[in-house]
Amino acid sequence: MHNNPQETERLISDPVPGITAEPHDDNLRYFKVSIEGPEQSPYEKGIFQLELYLPDDYPMEAPKVRFLTKIYHPNIDRLGRICLDILKTNWSPALQIRTVLLSVQALLASPNPNDPLANDVAEDWIKNEEGAKNTAREWTLLYAKKE
Amino acid sequence: MSSYHEEHNTSPHTQSNPQGRREIRSEFRNLYEQLTPTDPTLISLLASLLPPELQEEWGKKSNEGCSQAFIDSLPRVPKDKIPNDLCSICFENFREDEYPLVIELPHCSHKFDLQCISVWLSSNSTCPVCRDKVNHNAKLDIDTTEAELEEDWGMYG
Ligand SMILES: [Zn+2]
Ligand SMILES: [Zn+2]
């Protein structure tokens, strides 16, 4: 399967506001990603580091994306794995890296505790949304700092 | 620190045993086909015997891929009607290919390189762009001449 060099070029030349993605020098399938927390979300002002890896079958198979920065979110677990349908069953080869990253950013703006990956966080979110958001804000201050 | 692949349950080529995976998968598929189970309990029992990372893949592959016959029967876009547009899978312009083989999905008219869409449809049954089911189980009796005729009617009607 092709490696889509144009896609990489476009990511660099036509960046999405608040999102950066740079291919690794030694491995063009591996991207270092950063996403700014959306405004008016508990992640506002945070800079979150992620890694994105294109599997051999990309674009027939979804990229693998994971948060490296610790984050308190019902759809992101302790290992940084993300519960997002387009990364699993709803993947389409017409989606691009930029669409995936925009969807991840959207997930930060609207957490969905009813489809959780981190069960304890989701429980907290359902029982006491304000408290959970405060924890998320604290974690953002603590961990999601500019490098 | 554990590696990316360990944590993601994926394995790069150097560490994985794709042959082993393939064998397990085809064994289960054979079993499944021999039994042609209609009993949901039996199906879920069989599924539960699979390693978790294979369950999703196995279910998906065996239920949702389109047959090669279906893929072969997809209407080709005649060379003079190939649009000056990008294939939504590889993002290359159709016309930049010296020998373009472009197909049109019958239900939604989305166009793709035959090579690109074949790989996708061999394990999926939706259009990558609009996600409509490609309806691969329906009997296909559209041939390219009919598709062209319909296009012409659309233009004048
Ligand atoms: Zn293509
Ligand atoms: Zn379509």
CSV table of N, CA and C and ligand atoms in Angstrom, one decimal, chain A residues 2, chain B residues 86-92 94 112-117, ligand 1:
chain,number,residue,atom,x,y,z
A,2,HIS,N,0.4,2.2,-0.7
A,2,HIS,CA,1.2,3.5,-0.8
A,2,HIS,C,1.3,4.2,0.6
B,86,LEU,N,-9.6,13.9,-7.8
B,86,LEU,CA,-8.7,13.0,-7.0
B,86,LEU,C,-9.5,11.7,-6.6
B,87,CYS,N,-8.8,10.6,-6.6
B,87,CYS,CA,-9.4,9.4,-5.9
B,87,CYS,C,-9.4,9.7,-4.4
B,88,SER,N,-10.5,9.4,-3.8
B,88,SER,CA,-10.6,9.7,-2.4
B,88,SER,C,-9.8,8.8,-1.5
B,89,ILE,N,-9.2,7.7,-2.1
B,89,ILE,CA,-8.5,6.8,-1.2
B,89,ILE,C,-7.0,7.1,-1.3
B,90,CYS,N,-6.4,7.3,-2.5
B,90,CYS,CA,-5.0,7.6,-2.6
B,90,CYS,C,-4.7,9.1,-2.8
B,91,PHE,N,-5.7,9.9,-3.1
B,91,PHE,CA,-5.5,11.3,-3.3
B,91,PHE,C,-4.6,11.6,-4.5
B,92,GLU,N,-4.6,10.7,-5.5
B,92,GLU,CA,-3.9,11.0,-6.8
B,92,GLU,C,-5.0,11.3,-7.8
B,94,PHE,N,-7.0,11.0,-11.0
B,94,PHE,CA,-7.3,9.9,-11.9
B,94,PHE,C,-6.6,10.0,-13.2
B,112,PHE,N,-13.6,5.7,-7.9
B,112,PHE,CA,-12.3,5.4,-7.3
B,112,PHE,C,-11.5,4.6,-8.3
B,113,ASP,N,-10.2,4.7,-8.0
B,113,ASP,CA,-9.3,3.8,-8.8
B,113,ASP,C,-9.8,2.3,-8.5
B,114,LEU,N,-9.8,1.5,-9.5
B,114,LEU,CA,-10.2,0.1,-9.3
B,114,LEU,C,-9.3,-0.5,-8.2
B,115,GLN,N,-8.0,-0.2,-8.4
B,115,GLN,CA,-7.0,-0.9,-7.5
B,115,GLN,C,-7.3,-0.5,-6.0
B,116,CYS,N,-7.6,0.8,-5.8
B,116,CYS,CA,-7.8,1.3,-4.4
B,116,CYS,C,-9.1,0.7,-3.8
B,117,ILE,N,-10.2,0.8,-4.6
B,117,ILE,CA,-11.5,0.3,-4.0
B,117,ILE,C,-11.5,-1.2,-3.9
C,1,ZN,ZN,-6.8,5.8,-5.7
